[in-house]
Amino acid sequence: MQPRSSRRWDEKLIYVLIVAAISAPMLFNFSMPPVRLAGAEKAFSLISSLQFEPKEIVFVALDFGPGTQAENRVQAEVFVEHLLRKRIPFAVFSLYYLAEPYLATLPERVVERLQRELPQERWEYGVDWVNLGYRPGAALLIQNIPKSKNLPELFNQDARGNDLRS
C-alpha cells in the first residue's frame, strides 16, 4: 500500500492530465470534422430526390423524449431543416406522450435559425409545416394514415386547435 502523501500526488497528477487533455484542443483550436455516416447520406439523398405533388406532405414522427433527446433532437432538427430548405411541407406528430414539447419547439427553432441565415426567406406554420401533436393509437394510427382518403378528416385539428381543412 502506498503512503498517503504519494496517493495525493497521484490524484493531483491525474487531475492535471485531465485538465491538459481537455484544454489542449481548445487552446490550439484543434477540431476534427464529423464522420460521414452511410445512413445519414442515404436519408439526405432520399429527401433530395423526393418529388411532391401539391397537397402532398411528409409525416415526421418525433417519438423521442427527455431521455433520448441528446441524440434524437439533433437528428430530427437536421431532417426538418432539409425538408424546410427543399420547401417540402410536413406534419410532425408523436405516438409518445413525452415528445409533445418537442413537436412545437423543434420546427420553430429550425425556422428561426433558417430565417437568421436567409432573411429574405419565410417559412409559415400551417403552410410549410403543421404540428399534429401527440396521437394515441400507435400501430392503428400508422396503418390508417396511408389508407385514409381524407387526412384532414382523420386528424380533424392540429395541436393548436386549428381545423386542418383550412
CSV table of N, CA and C in Angstrom, one decimal:
chain,number,residue,atom,x,y,z
A,1,MET,N,0.8,-1.2,0.0
A,1,MET,CA,0.0,0.0,0.0
A,1,MET,C,0.9,1.2,0.0
A,2,GLN,N,0.5,2.2,-0.8
A,2,GLN,CA,1.3,3.5,-0.9
A,2,GLN,C,1.0,4.4,0.3
A,3,PRO,N,2.1,5.2,0.6
A,3,PRO,CA,1.8,6.1,1.7
A,3,PRO,C,0.8,7.2,1.2
A,4,ARG,N,0.1,7.8,2.2
A,4,ARG,CA,-1.0,8.7,1.9
A,4,ARG,C,-0.5,9.9,1.1
A,5,SER,N,0.7,10.5,1.3
A,5,SER,CA,1.1,11.6,0.5
A,5,SER,C,1.4,11.2,-0.9
A,6,SER,N,1.9,10.0,-1.2
A,6,SER,CA,2.1,9.6,-2.5
A,6,SER,C,0.8,9.4,-3.3
A,7,ARG,N,-0.3,8.9,-2.6
A,7,ARG,CA,-1.6,8.8,-3.3
A,7,ARG,C,-2.1,10.2,-3.7
A,8,ARG,N,-1.9,11.2,-2.8
A,8,ARG,CA,-2.4,12.5,-3.1
A,8,ARG,C,-1.7,13.1,-4.3
A,9,TRP,N,-0.4,12.8,-4.5
A,9,TRP,CA,0.4,13.2,-5.6
A,9,TRP,C,-0.2,12.6,-6.9
A,10,ASP,N,-0.5,11.3,-6.8
A,10,ASP,CA,-1.1,10.6,-7.9
A,10,ASP,C,-2.4,11.2,-8.4
A,11,GLU,N,-3.2,11.5,-7.4
A,11,GLU,CA,-4.5,12.1,-7.7
A,11,GLU,C,-4.4,13.4,-8.3
A,12,LYS,N,-3.5,14.2,-7.8
A,12,LYS,CA,-3.2,15.6,-8.4
A,12,LYS,C,-2.7,15.4,-9.9
A,13,LEU,N,-1.8,14.5,-10.1
A,13,LEU,CA,-1.3,14.3,-11.4
A,13,LEU,C,-2.4,13.9,-12.4
A,14,ILE,N,-3.3,13.0,-11.9
A,14,ILE,CA,-4.4,12.6,-12.8
A,14,ILE,C,-5.3,13.8,-13.2
A,15,TYR,N,-5.6,14.7,-12.2
A,15,TYR,CA,-6.4,15.8,-12.5
A,15,TYR,C,-5.7,16.8,-13.4
A,16,VAL,N,-4.4,17.0,-13.3
A,16,VAL,CA,-3.6,17.9,-14.2
A,16,VAL,C,-3.6,17.3,-15.6
A,17,LEU,N,-3.5,16.0,-15.7
A,17,LEU,CA,-3.5,15.4,-17.0
A,17,LEU,C,-4.9,15.5,-17.7
A,18,ILE,N,-6.0,15.4,-16.9
A,18,ILE,CA,-7.3,15.5,-17.4
A,18,ILE,C,-7.5,16.9,-17.9
A,19,VAL,N,-7.2,17.9,-17.1
A,19,VAL,CA,-7.3,19.3,-17.5
A,19,VAL,C,-6.5,19.6,-18.7
A,20,ALA,N,-5.3,19.1,-18.8
A,20,ALA,CA,-4.5,19.3,-20.0
A,20,ALA,C,-5.1,18.7,-21.3
A,21,ALA,N,-5.6,17.4,-21.1
A,21,ALA,CA,-6.2,16.8,-22.2
A,21,ALA,C,-7.5,17.5,-22.7
A,22,ILE,N,-8.2,18.1,-21.8
A,22,ILE,CA,-9.5,18.8,-22.2
A,22,ILE,C,-9.2,20.1,-22.8
A,23,SER,N,-8.2,20.8,-22.2
A,23,SER,CA,-8.0,22.2,-22.6
A,23,SER,C,-7.1,22.3,-23.8
A,24,ALA,N,-6.2,21.4,-24.1
A,24,ALA,CA,-5.3,21.5,-25.2
A,24,ALA,C,-6.0,21.7,-26.6
A,25,PRO,N,-7.0,20.9,-26.9
A,25,PRO,CA,-7.7,21.2,-28.2
A,25,PRO,C,-8.3,22.6,-28.3
A,26,MET,N,-8.8,23.1,-27.1
A,26,MET,CA,-9.4,24.4,-27.1
A,26,MET,C,-8.3,25.5,-27.3
A,27,LEU,N,-7.2,25.3,-26.6
A,27,LEU,CA,-6.1,26.3,-26.7
A,27,LEU,C,-5.5,26.3,-28.1
A,28,PHE,N,-5.4,25.2,-28.7
A,28,PHE,CA,-4.7,25.1,-30.1
A,28,PHE,C,-5.7,25.1,-31.2
A,29,ASN,N,-7.0,25.3,-30.9
A,29,ASN,CA,-8.1,25.4,-31.9
A,29,ASN,C,-8.1,24.1,-32.8
A,30,PHE,N,-8.0,23.0,-32.1
A,30,PHE,CA,-8.0,21.7,-32.8
A,30,PHE,C,-9.4,21.1,-32.9
A,31,SER,N,-9.8,20.8,-34.0
A,31,SER,CA,-11.1,20.1,-34.2
A,31,SER,C,-11.0,19.1,-35.3
A,32,MET,N,-11.9,18.1,-35.2
A,32,MET,CA,-12.0,17.1,-36.3
A,32,MET,C,-13.3,17.2,-37.0
A,33,PRO,N,-13.3,17.0,-38.3
A,33,PRO,CA,-14.6,17.0,-39.0
A,33,PRO,C,-15.5,15.8,-38.5
A,34,PRO,N,-16.8,16.0,-38.6
A,34,PRO,CA,-17.7,14.9,-38.2
A,34,PRO,C,-17.6,13.8,-39.2
A,35,VAL,N,-17.8,12.6,-38.7
A,35,VAL,CA,-17.7,11.4,-39.6
A,35,VAL,C,-19.0,11.4,-40.4
A,36,ARG,N,-18.8,11.1,-41.7
A,36,ARG,CA,-20.0,11.0,-42.6
A,36,ARG,C,-20.5,9.6,-42.5
A,37,LEU,N,-21.8,9.4,-42.2
A,37,LEU,CA,-22.4,8.1,-42.0
A,37,LEU,C,-23.2,7.7,-43.2
A,38,ALA,N,-23.1,6.5,-43.6
A,38,ALA,CA,-23.8,6.0,-44.8
A,38,ALA,C,-25.3,6.2,-44.7
A,39,GLY,N,-25.9,5.9,-43.5
A,39,GLY,CA,-27.3,6.0,-43.3
A,39,GLY,C,-27.8,7.4,-43.4
A,40,ALA,N,-27.0,8.4,-42.9
A,40,ALA,CA,-27.3,9.8,-43.0
A,40,ALA,C,-27.3,10.3,-44.4
A,41,GLU,N,-26.2,9.8,-45.1
A,41,GLU,CA,-26.1,10.2,-46.6
A,41,GLU,C,-27.3,9.7,-47.4
A,42,LYS,N,-27.7,8.4,-47.0
A,42,LYS,CA,-28.9,7.8,-47.8
A,42,LYS,C,-30.1,8.6,-47.5
A,43,ALA,N,-30.4,9.0,-46.2
A,43,ALA,CA,-31.6,9.8,-45.9
A,43,ALA,C,-31.5,11.1,-46.6
A,44,PHE,N,-30.4,11.8,-46.6
A,44,PHE,CA,-30.3,13.1,-47.3
A,44,PHE,C,-30.6,13.0,-48.7
A,45,SER,N,-30.0,11.9,-49.4
A,45,SER,CA,-30.2,11.7,-50.8
A,45,SER,C,-31.7,11.4,-51.1
A,46,LEU,N,-32.3,10.7,-50.2
A,46,LEU,CA,-33.7,10.3,-50.4
A,46,LEU,C,-34.6,11.6,-50.3
A,47,ILE,N,-34.4,12.4,-49.3
A,47,ILE,CA,-35.2,13.7,-49.3
A,47,ILE,C,-34.9,14.5,-50.5
A,48,SER,N,-33.6,14.6,-50.9
A,48,SER,CA,-33.3,15.4,-52.0
A,48,SER,C,-34.0,15.0,-53.3
A,49,SER,N,-34.2,13.7,-53.4
A,49,SER,CA,-34.8,13.1,-54.6
A,49,SER,C,-36.3,13.1,-54.6
A,50,LEU,N,-37.0,13.5,-53.5
A,50,LEU,CA,-38.4,13.5,-53.4
A,50,LEU,C,-39.0,14.5,-54.4
A,51,GLN,N,-40.1,14.1,-55.1
A,51,GLN,CA,-40.9,14.9,-55.9
A,51,GLN,C,-42.3,14.9,-55.4
A,52,PHE,N,-42.8,16.1,-55.1
A,52,PHE,CA,-44.1,16.1,-54.4
A,52,PHE,C,-45.1,16.8,-55.3
A,53,GLU,N,-46.4,16.3,-55.3
A,53,GLU,CA,-47.5,17.0,-55.9
A,53,GLU,C,-48.1,18.0,-54.9
A,54,PRO,N,-48.8,18.9,-55.4
A,54,PRO,CA,-49.5,19.8,-54.5
A,54,PRO,C,-50.4,19.0,-53.5
A,55,LYS,N,-50.5,19.5,-52.3
A,55,LYS,CA,-51.2,18.9,-51.2
A,55,LYS,C,-50.6,17.6,-50.7
A,56,GLU,N,-49.5,17.2,-51.1
A,56,GLU,CA,-48.8,16.0,-50.5
A,56,GLU,C,-47.9,16.5,-49.5
A,57,ILE,N,-47.8,15.8,-48.4
A,57,ILE,CA,-46.9,16.1,-47.3
A,57,ILE,C,-46.1,14.9,-46.8
A,58,VAL,N,-45.1,15.2,-46.0
A,58,VAL,CA,-44.3,14.2,-45.3
A,58,VAL,C,-44.7,14.2,-43.9
A,59,PHE,N,-44.9,13.0,-43.3
A,59,PHE,CA,-45.2,12.8,-41.9
A,59,PHE,C,-43.9,12.5,-41.2
A,60,VAL,N,-43.7,13.3,-40.2
A,60,VAL,CA,-42.4,13.2,-39.4
A,60,VAL,C,-42.8,12.8,-38.0
A,61,ALA,N,-42.5,11.6,-37.6
A,61,ALA,CA,-42.8,11.1,-36.2
A,61,ALA,C,-41.6,11.4,-35.3
A,62,LEU,N,-41.8,12.3,-34.4
A,62,LEU,CA,-40.8,12.7,-33.4
A,62,LEU,C,-41.1,11.9,-32.1
A,63,ASP,N,-40.8,10.6,-32.1
A,63,ASP,CA,-41.0,9.8,-31.0
A,63,ASP,C,-39.8,9.6,-30.1
A,64,PHE,N,-39.5,10.7,-29.5
A,64,PHE,CA,-38.4,10.7,-28.5
A,64,PHE,C,-38.8,11.7,-27.4
A,65,GLY,N,-38.1,11.4,-26.3
A,65,GLY,CA,-38.4,12.3,-25.1
A,65,GLY,C,-37.2,12.8,-24.4
A,66,PRO,N,-37.3,13.2,-23.2
A,66,PRO,CA,-36.1,13.8,-22.5
A,66,PRO,C,-35.0,12.8,-22.4
A,67,GLY,N,-35.2,11.6,-22.2
A,67,GLY,CA,-34.1,10.6,-22.1
A,67,GLY,C,-33.3,10.4,-23.3
A,68,THR,N,-33.8,10.6,-24.5
A,68,THR,CA,-33.0,10.4,-25.7
A,68,THR,C,-32.9,11.6,-26.5
A,69,GLN,N,-33.3,12.8,-26.0
A,69,GLN,CA,-33.3,14.0,-26.8
A,69,GLN,C,-31.9,14.4,-27.2
A,70,ALA,N,-30.9,14.0,-26.4
A,70,ALA,CA,-29.5,14.4,-26.7
A,70,ALA,C,-29.1,14.0,-28.1
A,71,GLU,N,-29.4,12.7,-28.5
A,71,GLU,CA,-29.1,12.3,-29.8
A,71,GLU,C,-30.2,12.6,-30.8
A,72,ASN,N,-31.4,12.3,-30.5
A,72,ASN,CA,-32.5,12.4,-31.4
A,72,ASN,C,-33.0,13.8,-31.8
A,73,ARG,N,-32.9,14.7,-30.9
A,73,ARG,CA,-33.3,16.1,-31.2
A,73,ARG,C,-32.5,16.7,-32.4
A,74,VAL,N,-31.2,16.5,-32.3
A,74,VAL,CA,-30.3,17.0,-33.3
A,74,VAL,C,-30.6,16.3,-34.7
A,75,GLN,N,-30.8,15.0,-34.7
A,75,GLN,CA,-31.1,14.3,-35.9
A,75,GLN,C,-32.4,14.8,-36.5
A,76,ALA,N,-33.4,15.0,-35.6
A,76,ALA,CA,-34.7,15.5,-36.1
A,76,ALA,C,-34.6,16.9,-36.6
A,77,GLU,N,-33.8,17.7,-36.0
A,77,GLU,CA,-33.6,19.1,-36.5
A,77,GLU,C,-33.0,19.1,-37.9
A,78,VAL,N,-32.0,18.3,-38.1
A,78,VAL,CA,-31.4,18.2,-39.5
A,78,VAL,C,-32.4,17.8,-40.5
A,79,PHE,N,-33.2,16.8,-40.1
A,79,PHE,CA,-34.2,16.3,-41.0
A,79,PHE,C,-35.2,17.3,-41.4
A,80,VAL,N,-35.7,18.0,-40.4
A,80,VAL,CA,-36.7,19.1,-40.5
A,80,VAL,C,-36.1,20.2,-41.3
A,81,GLU,N,-34.9,20.6,-41.1
A,81,GLU,CA,-34.2,21.7,-41.8
A,81,GLU,C,-34.1,21.3,-43.3
A,82,HIS,N,-33.8,20.1,-43.6
A,82,HIS,CA,-33.7,19.7,-45.0
A,82,HIS,C,-35.0,19.8,-45.7
A,83,LEU,N,-36.1,19.4,-45.0
A,83,LEU,CA,-37.5,19.5,-45.6
A,83,LEU,C,-37.8,21.0,-45.8
A,84,LEU,N,-37.5,21.8,-44.8
A,84,LEU,CA,-37.8,23.2,-45.0
A,84,LEU,C,-37.1,23.9,-46.1
A,85,ARG,N,-35.8,23.6,-46.2
A,85,ARG,CA,-35.0,24.1,-47.3
A,85,ARG,C,-35.5,23.7,-48.7
A,86,LYS,N,-36.0,22.5,-48.8
A,86,LYS,CA,-36.5,22.0,-50.0
A,86,LYS,C,-37.9,22.4,-50.3
A,87,ARG,N,-38.5,23.1,-49.3
A,87,ARG,CA,-39.9,23.5,-49.4
A,87,ARG,C,-40.9,22.3,-49.5
A,88,ILE,N,-40.6,21.3,-48.8
A,88,ILE,CA,-41.4,20.1,-48.7
A,88,ILE,C,-42.3,20.2,-47.5
A,89,PRO,N,-43.6,20.4,-47.6
A,89,PRO,CA,-44.5,20.5,-46.4
A,89,PRO,C,-44.5,19.3,-45.6
A,90,PHE,N,-44.6,19.4,-44.3
A,90,PHE,CA,-44.6,18.2,-43.4
A,90,PHE,C,-45.4,18.5,-42.2
A,91,ALA,N,-45.8,17.4,-41.6
A,91,ALA,CA,-46.6,17.4,-40.4
A,91,ALA,C,-45.8,16.6,-39.3
A,92,VAL,N,-45.6,17.2,-38.2
A,92,VAL,CA,-44.9,16.5,-37.1
A,92,VAL,C,-46.0,15.9,-36.1
A,93,PHE,N,-45.8,14.7,-35.6
A,93,PHE,CA,-46.7,14.1,-34.7
A,93,PHE,C,-45.9,13.2,-33.8
A,94,SER,N,-46.5,12.6,-32.8
A,94,SER,CA,-45.8,11.6,-32.0
A,94,SER,C,-46.8,10.6,-31.4
A,95,LEU,N,-46.3,9.4,-31.3
A,95,LEU,CA,-47.0,8.4,-30.6
A,95,LEU,C,-46.6,8.2,-29.1
A,96,TYR,N,-45.6,9.1,-28.7
A,96,TYR,CA,-45.0,9.0,-27.4
A,96,TYR,C,-45.4,10.3,-26.7
A,97,TYR,N,-46.1,10.3,-25.6
A,97,TYR,CA,-46.6,11.5,-25.0
A,97,TYR,C,-45.5,12.4,-24.4
A,98,LEU,N,-44.4,11.9,-24.1
A,98,LEU,CA,-43.3,12.8,-23.6
A,98,LEU,C,-42.6,13.6,-24.7
A,99,ALA,N,-43.0,13.3,-26.0
A,99,ALA,CA,-42.4,14.1,-27.1
A,99,ALA,C,-43.2,15.4,-27.4
A,100,GLU,N,-44.3,15.6,-26.7
A,100,GLU,CA,-45.2,16.7,-27.0
A,100,GLU,C,-44.5,18.1,-27.1
A,101,PRO,N,-43.6,18.4,-26.1
A,101,PRO,CA,-42.9,19.7,-26.1
A,101,PRO,C,-42.0,19.9,-27.4
A,102,TYR,N,-41.4,18.8,-27.8
A,102,TYR,CA,-40.5,18.9,-29.0
A,102,TYR,C,-41.3,19.2,-30.3
A,103,LEU,N,-42.5,18.7,-30.4
A,103,LEU,CA,-43.3,18.9,-31.6
A,103,LEU,C,-43.5,20.3,-31.9
A,104,ALA,N,-43.7,21.2,-30.9
A,104,ALA,CA,-43.9,22.6,-31.1
A,104,ALA,C,-42.5,23.3,-31.3
A,105,THR,N,-41.6,23.0,-30.4
A,105,THR,CA,-40.4,23.8,-30.4
A,105,THR,C,-39.3,23.5,-31.4
A,106,LEU,N,-39.3,22.2,-31.8
A,106,LEU,CA,-38.2,21.8,-32.8
A,106,LEU,C,-38.4,22.5,-34.1
A,107,PRO,N,-39.5,22.5,-34.8
A,107,PRO,CA,-39.6,23.2,-36.1
A,107,PRO,C,-39.5,24.7,-36.0
A,108,GLU,N,-40.0,25.2,-34.9
A,108,GLU,CA,-39.9,26.7,-34.7
A,108,GLU,C,-38.4,27.1,-34.5
A,109,ARG,N,-37.7,26.3,-33.8
A,109,ARG,CA,-36.2,26.6,-33.6
A,109,ARG,C,-35.5,26.5,-34.9
A,110,VAL,N,-35.8,25.5,-35.7
A,110,VAL,CA,-35.1,25.4,-37.0
A,110,VAL,C,-35.5,26.6,-37.9
A,111,VAL,N,-36.8,27.0,-37.9
A,111,VAL,CA,-37.2,28.1,-38.7
A,111,VAL,C,-36.5,29.4,-38.3
A,112,GLU,N,-36.4,29.6,-37.0
A,112,GLU,CA,-35.7,30.8,-36.5
A,112,GLU,C,-34.3,30.8,-37.0
A,113,ARG,N,-33.6,29.7,-36.9
A,113,ARG,CA,-32.2,29.6,-37.4
A,113,ARG,C,-32.1,29.9,-38.9
A,114,LEU,N,-33.0,29.3,-39.7
A,114,LEU,CA,-33.0,29.5,-41.1
A,114,LEU,C,-33.3,30.9,-41.5
A,115,GLN,N,-34.2,31.6,-40.8
A,115,GLN,CA,-34.6,33.0,-41.1
A,115,GLN,C,-33.4,33.9,-40.7
A,116,ARG,N,-32.6,33.6,-39.7
A,116,ARG,CA,-31.4,34.4,-39.5
A,116,ARG,C,-30.4,34.2,-40.6
A,117,GLU,N,-30.3,33.0,-41.1
A,117,GLU,CA,-29.3,32.7,-42.2
A,117,GLU,C,-29.8,33.2,-43.5
A,118,LEU,N,-31.1,33.1,-43.8
A,118,LEU,CA,-31.7,33.6,-45.0
A,118,LEU,C,-32.8,34.6,-44.8
A,119,PRO,N,-32.5,35.8,-44.4
A,119,PRO,CA,-33.5,36.8,-44.0
A,119,PRO,C,-34.6,37.1,-45.1
A,120,GLN,N,-34.2,36.8,-46.4
A,120,GLN,CA,-35.2,37.1,-47.5
A,120,GLN,C,-36.2,36.0,-47.6
A,121,GLU,N,-36.0,34.8,-46.9
A,121,GLU,CA,-36.9,33.7,-47.0
A,121,GLU,C,-37.9,33.7,-45.8
A,122,ARG,N,-39.1,33.1,-46.0
A,122,ARG,CA,-40.0,33.0,-44.9
A,122,ARG,C,-40.6,31.6,-44.9
A,123,TRP,N,-40.8,31.0,-43.7
A,123,TRP,CA,-41.5,29.8,-43.5
A,123,TRP,C,-42.7,30.0,-42.6
A,124,GLU,N,-43.8,29.5,-42.9
A,124,GLU,CA,-45.0,29.8,-42.2
A,124,GLU,C,-45.7,28.5,-41.6
A,125,TYR,N,-46.1,28.6,-40.3
A,125,TYR,CA,-46.8,27.5,-39.7
A,125,TYR,C,-48.2,27.4,-40.5
A,126,GLY,N,-48.6,26.2,-40.7
A,126,GLY,CA,-49.8,25.9,-41.4
A,126,GLY,C,-49.7,25.9,-42.9
A,127,VAL,N,-48.6,26.4,-43.4
A,127,VAL,CA,-48.3,26.3,-44.9
A,127,VAL,C,-47.1,25.3,-45.1
A,128,ASP,N,-46.0,25.6,-44.4
A,128,ASP,CA,-44.8,24.8,-44.6
A,128,ASP,C,-44.7,23.6,-43.6
A,129,TRP,N,-45.4,23.7,-42.5
A,129,TRP,CA,-45.4,22.6,-41.6
A,129,TRP,C,-46.6,22.8,-40.6
A,130,VAL,N,-47.0,21.7,-40.0
A,130,VAL,CA,-48.1,21.7,-39.0
A,130,VAL,C,-47.8,20.7,-37.9
A,131,ASN,N,-48.2,21.0,-36.7
A,131,ASN,CA,-48.0,20.2,-35.6
A,131,ASN,C,-49.3,19.5,-35.3
A,132,LEU,N,-49.3,18.1,-35.4
A,132,LEU,CA,-50.5,17.4,-35.2
A,132,LEU,C,-50.6,16.9,-33.7
A,133,GLY,N,-49.5,17.1,-33.0
A,133,GLY,CA,-49.5,16.8,-31.5
A,133,GLY,C,-49.3,15.3,-31.3
A,134,TYR,N,-49.5,15.0,-30.0
A,134,TYR,CA,-49.4,13.6,-29.5
A,134,TYR,C,-50.7,12.9,-30.0
A,135,ARG,N,-50.5,11.7,-30.6
A,135,ARG,CA,-51.6,10.9,-31.1
A,135,ARG,C,-51.6,9.5,-30.5
A,136,PRO,N,-52.5,9.2,-29.7
A,136,PRO,CA,-52.6,7.8,-29.2
A,136,PRO,C,-53.0,6.9,-30.3
A,137,GLY,N,-52.8,5.6,-30.1
A,137,GLY,CA,-53.3,4.6,-31.1
A,137,GLY,C,-52.2,3.9,-31.8
A,138,ALA,N,-51.0,4.3,-31.7
A,138,ALA,CA,-49.8,3.7,-32.2
A,138,ALA,C,-50.0,3.0,-33.5
A,139,ALA,N,-49.9,1.7,-33.6
A,139,ALA,CA,-49.9,0.9,-34.8
A,139,ALA,C,-51.2,1.2,-35.6
A,140,LEU,N,-52.3,1.3,-35.0
A,140,LEU,CA,-53.6,1.6,-35.7
A,140,LEU,C,-53.5,2.9,-36.4
A,141,LEU,N,-52.9,4.0,-35.8
A,141,LEU,CA,-52.8,5.2,-36.5
A,141,LEU,C,-51.9,5.1,-37.6
A,142,ILE,N,-50.7,4.5,-37.5
A,142,ILE,CA,-49.8,4.4,-38.5
A,142,ILE,C,-50.4,3.6,-39.7
A,143,GLN,N,-51.2,2.6,-39.5
A,143,GLN,CA,-51.9,1.9,-40.6
A,143,GLN,C,-52.9,2.7,-41.2
A,144,ASN,N,-53.6,3.6,-40.5
A,144,ASN,CA,-54.7,4.4,-41.1
A,144,ASN,C,-54.2,5.6,-41.9
A,145,ILE,N,-53.0,6.1,-41.7
A,145,ILE,CA,-52.5,7.2,-42.4
A,145,ILE,C,-52.5,6.9,-43.9
A,146,PRO,N,-51.8,5.9,-44.4
A,146,PRO,CA,-51.8,5.7,-45.8
A,146,PRO,C,-53.1,5.2,-46.4
A,147,LYS,N,-54.0,4.6,-45.6
A,147,LYS,CA,-55.3,4.2,-46.1
A,147,LYS,C,-56.3,5.3,-46.2
A,148,SER,N,-56.1,6.4,-45.5
A,148,SER,CA,-57.1,7.5,-45.4
A,148,SER,C,-57.2,8.2,-46.8
A,149,LYS,N,-58.4,8.4,-47.2
A,149,LYS,CA,-58.7,9.2,-48.4
A,149,LYS,C,-58.7,10.7,-48.1
A,150,ASN,N,-58.9,11.0,-46.8
A,150,ASN,CA,-59.0,12.4,-46.4
A,150,ASN,C,-58.3,12.6,-45.1
A,151,LEU,N,-57.0,13.0,-45.1
A,151,LEU,CA,-56.2,13.2,-43.9
A,151,LEU,C,-56.8,14.3,-42.9
A,152,PRO,N,-57.2,15.4,-43.5
A,152,PRO,CA,-57.8,16.4,-42.5
A,152,PRO,C,-59.0,15.8,-41.7
A,153,GLU,N,-59.7,14.9,-42.3
A,153,GLU,CA,-60.8,14.3,-41.6
A,153,GLU,C,-60.3,13.3,-40.6
A,154,LEU,N,-59.2,12.6,-40.9
A,154,LEU,CA,-58.7,11.6,-40.0
A,154,LEU,C,-58.1,12.3,-38.7
A,155,PHE,N,-57.5,13.4,-38.9
A,155,PHE,CA,-56.8,14.1,-37.8
A,155,PHE,C,-57.7,15.3,-37.2
A,156,ASN,N,-58.6,15.8,-37.9
A,156,ASN,CA,-59.5,16.9,-37.5
A,156,ASN,C,-58.8,18.2,-37.3
A,157,GLN,N,-58.0,18.3,-36.2
A,157,GLN,CA,-57.3,19.6,-35.9
A,157,GLN,C,-55.8,19.4,-35.6
A,158,ASP,N,-55.1,20.5,-35.7
A,158,ASP,CA,-53.7,20.4,-35.3
A,158,ASP,C,-53.6,20.6,-33.8
A,159,ALA,N,-52.4,20.7,-33.3
A,159,ALA,CA,-52.1,20.8,-31.8
A,159,ALA,C,-52.6,22.1,-31.3
A,160,ARG,N,-52.7,23.1,-32.1
A,160,ARG,CA,-53.2,24.5,-31.7
A,160,ARG,C,-54.7,24.6,-31.7
A,161,GLY,N,-55.4,23.5,-32.2
A,161,GLY,CA,-56.9,23.6,-32.3
A,161,GLY,C,-57.4,24.1,-33.6
A,162,ASN,N,-56.5,24.3,-34.6
A,162,ASN,CA,-56.9,24.8,-35.9
A,162,ASN,C,-57.5,23.7,-36.7
A,163,ASP,N,-58.6,23.9,-37.4
A,163,ASP,CA,-59.2,23.0,-38.3
A,163,ASP,C,-58.3,22.7,-39.5
A,164,LEU,N,-58.0,21.4,-39.7
A,164,LEU,CA,-57.0,21.0,-40.7
A,164,LEU,C,-57.5,21.2,-42.1
A,165,ARG,N,-58.8,21.3,-42.3
A,165,ARG,CA,-59.3,21.6,-43.7
A,165,ARG,C,-58.9,22.9,-44.2
A,166,SER,N,-58.6,23.9,-43.3
A,166,SER,CA,-58.2,25.2,-43.7
A,166,SER,C,-56.7,25.3,-43.8
